[in-house]
Tab-separated table of C-alpha atoms and ligand atoms in Angstrom:
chain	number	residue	atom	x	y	z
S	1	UNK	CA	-94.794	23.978	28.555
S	2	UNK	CA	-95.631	23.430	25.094
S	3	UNK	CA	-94.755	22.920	21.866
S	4	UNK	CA	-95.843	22.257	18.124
S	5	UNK	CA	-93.880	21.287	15.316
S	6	UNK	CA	-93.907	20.396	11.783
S	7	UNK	CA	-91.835	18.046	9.895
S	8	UNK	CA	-92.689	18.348	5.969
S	9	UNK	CA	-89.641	15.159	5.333
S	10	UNK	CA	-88.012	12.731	7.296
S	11	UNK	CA	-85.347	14.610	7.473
S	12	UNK	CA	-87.181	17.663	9.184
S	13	UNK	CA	-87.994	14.396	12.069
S	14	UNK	CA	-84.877	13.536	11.890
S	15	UNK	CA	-83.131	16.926	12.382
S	16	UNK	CA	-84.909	17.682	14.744
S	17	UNK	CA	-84.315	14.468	16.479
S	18	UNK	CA	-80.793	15.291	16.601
S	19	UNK	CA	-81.709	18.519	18.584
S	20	UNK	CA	-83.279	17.632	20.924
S	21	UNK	CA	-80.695	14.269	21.638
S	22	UNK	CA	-77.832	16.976	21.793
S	23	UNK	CA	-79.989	18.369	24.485
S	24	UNK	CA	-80.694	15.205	26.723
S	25	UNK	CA	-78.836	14.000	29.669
S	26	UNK	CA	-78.689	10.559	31.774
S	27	UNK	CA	-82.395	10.169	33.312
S	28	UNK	CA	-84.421	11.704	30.680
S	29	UNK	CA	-87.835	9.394	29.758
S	30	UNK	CA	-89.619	10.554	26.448
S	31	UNK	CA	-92.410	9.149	25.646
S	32	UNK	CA	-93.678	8.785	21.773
S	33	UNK	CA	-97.350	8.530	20.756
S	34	UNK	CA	-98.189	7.956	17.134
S	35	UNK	CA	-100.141	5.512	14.388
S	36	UNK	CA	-97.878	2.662	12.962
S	37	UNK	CA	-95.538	4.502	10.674
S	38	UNK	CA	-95.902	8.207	12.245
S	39	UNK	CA	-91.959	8.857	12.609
S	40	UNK	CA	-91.796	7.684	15.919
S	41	UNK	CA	-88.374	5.292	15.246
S	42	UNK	CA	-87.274	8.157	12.647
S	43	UNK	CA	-87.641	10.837	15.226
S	44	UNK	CA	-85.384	8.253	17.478
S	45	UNK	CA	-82.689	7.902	15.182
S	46	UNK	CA	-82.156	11.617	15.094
S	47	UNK	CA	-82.517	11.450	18.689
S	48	UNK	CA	-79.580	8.847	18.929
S	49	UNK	CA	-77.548	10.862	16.563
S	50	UNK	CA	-77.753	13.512	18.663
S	51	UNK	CA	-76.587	11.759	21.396
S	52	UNK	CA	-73.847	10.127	19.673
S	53	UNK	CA	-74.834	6.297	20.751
S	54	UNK	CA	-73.898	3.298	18.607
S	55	UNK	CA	-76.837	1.997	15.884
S	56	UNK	CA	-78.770	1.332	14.046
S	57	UNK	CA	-81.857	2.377	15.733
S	58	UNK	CA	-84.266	0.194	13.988
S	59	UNK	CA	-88.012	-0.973	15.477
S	60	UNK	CA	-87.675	-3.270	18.543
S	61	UNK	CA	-90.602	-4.692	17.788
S	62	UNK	CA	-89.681	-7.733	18.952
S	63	UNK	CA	-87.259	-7.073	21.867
S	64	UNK	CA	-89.078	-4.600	23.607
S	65	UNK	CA	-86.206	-2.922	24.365
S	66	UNK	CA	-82.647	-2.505	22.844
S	67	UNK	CA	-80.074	-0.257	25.188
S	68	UNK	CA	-77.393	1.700	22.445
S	69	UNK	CA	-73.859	2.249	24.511
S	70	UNK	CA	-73.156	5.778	23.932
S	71	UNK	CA	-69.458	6.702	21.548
S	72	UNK	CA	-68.997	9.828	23.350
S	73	UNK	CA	-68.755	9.386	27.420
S	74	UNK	CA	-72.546	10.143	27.297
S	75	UNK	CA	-75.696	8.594	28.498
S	76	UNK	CA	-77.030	5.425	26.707
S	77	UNK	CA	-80.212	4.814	24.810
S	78	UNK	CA	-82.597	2.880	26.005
S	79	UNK	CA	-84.946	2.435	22.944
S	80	UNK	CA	-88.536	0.548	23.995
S	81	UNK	CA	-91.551	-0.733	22.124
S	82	UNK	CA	-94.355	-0.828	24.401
S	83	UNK	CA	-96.695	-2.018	21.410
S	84	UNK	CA	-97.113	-5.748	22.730
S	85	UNK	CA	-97.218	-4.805	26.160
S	86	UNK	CA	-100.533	-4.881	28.141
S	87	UNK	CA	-99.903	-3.387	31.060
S	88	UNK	CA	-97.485	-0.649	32.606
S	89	UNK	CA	-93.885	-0.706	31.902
S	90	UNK	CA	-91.626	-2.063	34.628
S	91	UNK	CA	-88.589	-1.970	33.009
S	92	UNK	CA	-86.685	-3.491	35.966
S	93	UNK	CA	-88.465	-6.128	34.767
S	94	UNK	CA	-86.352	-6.684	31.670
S	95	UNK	CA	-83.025	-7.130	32.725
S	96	UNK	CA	-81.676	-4.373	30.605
S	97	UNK	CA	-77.835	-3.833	30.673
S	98	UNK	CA	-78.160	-0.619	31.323
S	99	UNK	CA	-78.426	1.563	34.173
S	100	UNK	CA	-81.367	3.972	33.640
S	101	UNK	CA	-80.836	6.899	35.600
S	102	UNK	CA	-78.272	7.256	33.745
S	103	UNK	CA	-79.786	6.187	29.875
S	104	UNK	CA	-82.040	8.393	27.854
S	105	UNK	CA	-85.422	6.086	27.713
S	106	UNK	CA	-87.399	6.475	24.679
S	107	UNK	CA	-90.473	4.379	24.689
S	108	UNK	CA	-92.390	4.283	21.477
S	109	UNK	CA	-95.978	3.540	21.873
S	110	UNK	CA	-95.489	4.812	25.847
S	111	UNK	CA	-98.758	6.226	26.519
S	112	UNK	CA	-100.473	4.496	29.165
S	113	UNK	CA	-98.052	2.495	29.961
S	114	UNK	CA	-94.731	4.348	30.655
S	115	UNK	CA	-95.905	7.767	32.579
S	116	UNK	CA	-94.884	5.796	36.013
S	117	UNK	CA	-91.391	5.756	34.734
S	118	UNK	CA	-90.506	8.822	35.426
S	119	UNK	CA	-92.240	12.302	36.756
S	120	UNK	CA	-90.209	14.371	34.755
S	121	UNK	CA	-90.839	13.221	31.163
S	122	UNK	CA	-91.165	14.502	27.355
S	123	UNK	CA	-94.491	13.671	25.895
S	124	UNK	CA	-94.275	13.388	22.045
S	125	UNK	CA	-97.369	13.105	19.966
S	126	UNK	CA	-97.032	12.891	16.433
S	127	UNK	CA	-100.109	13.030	13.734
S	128	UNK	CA	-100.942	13.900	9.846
S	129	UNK	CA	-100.440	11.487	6.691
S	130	UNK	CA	-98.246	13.656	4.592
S	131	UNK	CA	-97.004	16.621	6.985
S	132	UNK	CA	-96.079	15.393	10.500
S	133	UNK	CA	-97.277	17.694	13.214
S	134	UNK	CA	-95.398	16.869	16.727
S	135	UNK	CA	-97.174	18.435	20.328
S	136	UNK	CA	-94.470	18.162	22.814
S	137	UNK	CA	-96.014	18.357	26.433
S	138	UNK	CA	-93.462	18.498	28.963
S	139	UNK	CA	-93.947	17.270	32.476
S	140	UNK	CA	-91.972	18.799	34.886
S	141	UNK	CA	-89.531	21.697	35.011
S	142	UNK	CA	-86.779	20.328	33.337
S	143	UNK	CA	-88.574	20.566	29.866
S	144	UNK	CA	-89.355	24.501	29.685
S	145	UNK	CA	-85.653	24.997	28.897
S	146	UNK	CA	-85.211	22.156	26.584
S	147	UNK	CA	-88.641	23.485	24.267
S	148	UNK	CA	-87.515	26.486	24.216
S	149	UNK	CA	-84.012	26.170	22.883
S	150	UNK	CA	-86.194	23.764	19.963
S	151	UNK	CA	-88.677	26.484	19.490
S	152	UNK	CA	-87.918	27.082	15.227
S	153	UNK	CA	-86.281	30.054	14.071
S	154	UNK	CA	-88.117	32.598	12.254
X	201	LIG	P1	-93.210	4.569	13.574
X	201	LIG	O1	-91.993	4.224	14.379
X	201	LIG	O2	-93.980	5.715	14.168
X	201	LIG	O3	-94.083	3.402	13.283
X	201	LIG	P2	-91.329	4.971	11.406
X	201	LIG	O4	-90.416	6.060	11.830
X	201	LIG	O5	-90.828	3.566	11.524
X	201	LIG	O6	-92.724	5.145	12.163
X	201	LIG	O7	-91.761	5.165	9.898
X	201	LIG	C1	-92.098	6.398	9.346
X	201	LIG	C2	-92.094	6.248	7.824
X	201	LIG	O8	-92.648	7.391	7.202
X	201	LIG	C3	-90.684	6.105	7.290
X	201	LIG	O9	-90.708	5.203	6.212
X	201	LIG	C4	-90.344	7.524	6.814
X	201	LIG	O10	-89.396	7.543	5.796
X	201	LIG	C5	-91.704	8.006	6.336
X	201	LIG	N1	-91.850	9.463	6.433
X	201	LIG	C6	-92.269	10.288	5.454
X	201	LIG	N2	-92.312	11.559	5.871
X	201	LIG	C7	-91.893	11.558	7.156
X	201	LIG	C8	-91.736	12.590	8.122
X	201	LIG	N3	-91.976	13.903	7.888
X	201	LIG	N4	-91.311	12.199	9.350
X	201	LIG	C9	-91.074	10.904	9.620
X	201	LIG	N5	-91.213	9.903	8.750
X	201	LIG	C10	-91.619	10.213	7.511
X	202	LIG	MG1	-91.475	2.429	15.403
């Protein structure tokens, strides 16, 4: 299953952020592809909106990974910036308070390195310098239900 999107303002990432975080449950791994400044930590601030977990969702860039106790009973955020790592994320390896099948994962910069997470995962690629276009690829069953409740109106 697939899906393109376009986001003409931060806003447009962020609402849509907050759709599809109203949409995840404990388990879920996206991952986020995307140059320096694509939207990627936008798109996850929507994303922990939706899910009602405590902020501010800002760029771990040097924590690798921040986990954001959800307000509402839900499933935590487990926010991760795989930029400075060089090979693939074991994120048993970090000690995270958190327990992960339980936690929506996002992983910015994930490509490469965060696929062995999970086999049921949300691939997010976002490009363009003005306009952001998002592909959303995703892997395994779970996701045909979840892109199609984003597909846009109209
Ligand atoms: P990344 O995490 O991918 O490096 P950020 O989300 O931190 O990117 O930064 C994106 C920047 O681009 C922000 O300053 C944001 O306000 C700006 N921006 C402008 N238009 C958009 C858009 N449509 N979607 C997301 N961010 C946008
Ligand atoms: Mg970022």
């Amino acid at each position: 299953m697939l899906l393109e999107v376009r986001w003409v303002t931060t806003d447009d990432t962020q609402d849509f952020g907050r759709s599809l975080g109203a949409l995840l449950r404990g388990g879920d791994v996206l991952v986020l592809t995307g140059d320096l400044g694509a939207g990627k930590t936008t798109l996850t601030q929507g994303i922990a909106e939706g899910l009602g977990v405590r902020g501010p969702i800002t760029s771990p860039t040097f924590v690798i990974a921040r986990v954001h106790p959800s307000l509402v009973g839900g499933p935590a955020l487990v926010h991760v910036d795989a930029y400075r790592l060089g090979s693939a994320l074991e994120l048993d390896d970090l000690d995270l308070d958190a327990d992960l099948d339980a936690s929506v994962t996002v992983v910015e910069w994930g490509a490469g390195l965060a696929e062995q997470l999970s086999e049921s995962r949300l691939e997010l690629t976002i490009s363009g310098d003005h306009v952001r276009t998002a592909h959303l690829v995703g892997v395994g069953e779970r996701w045909d239900e979840i892109l199609d409740a984003l597909v846009p109106a109209g």
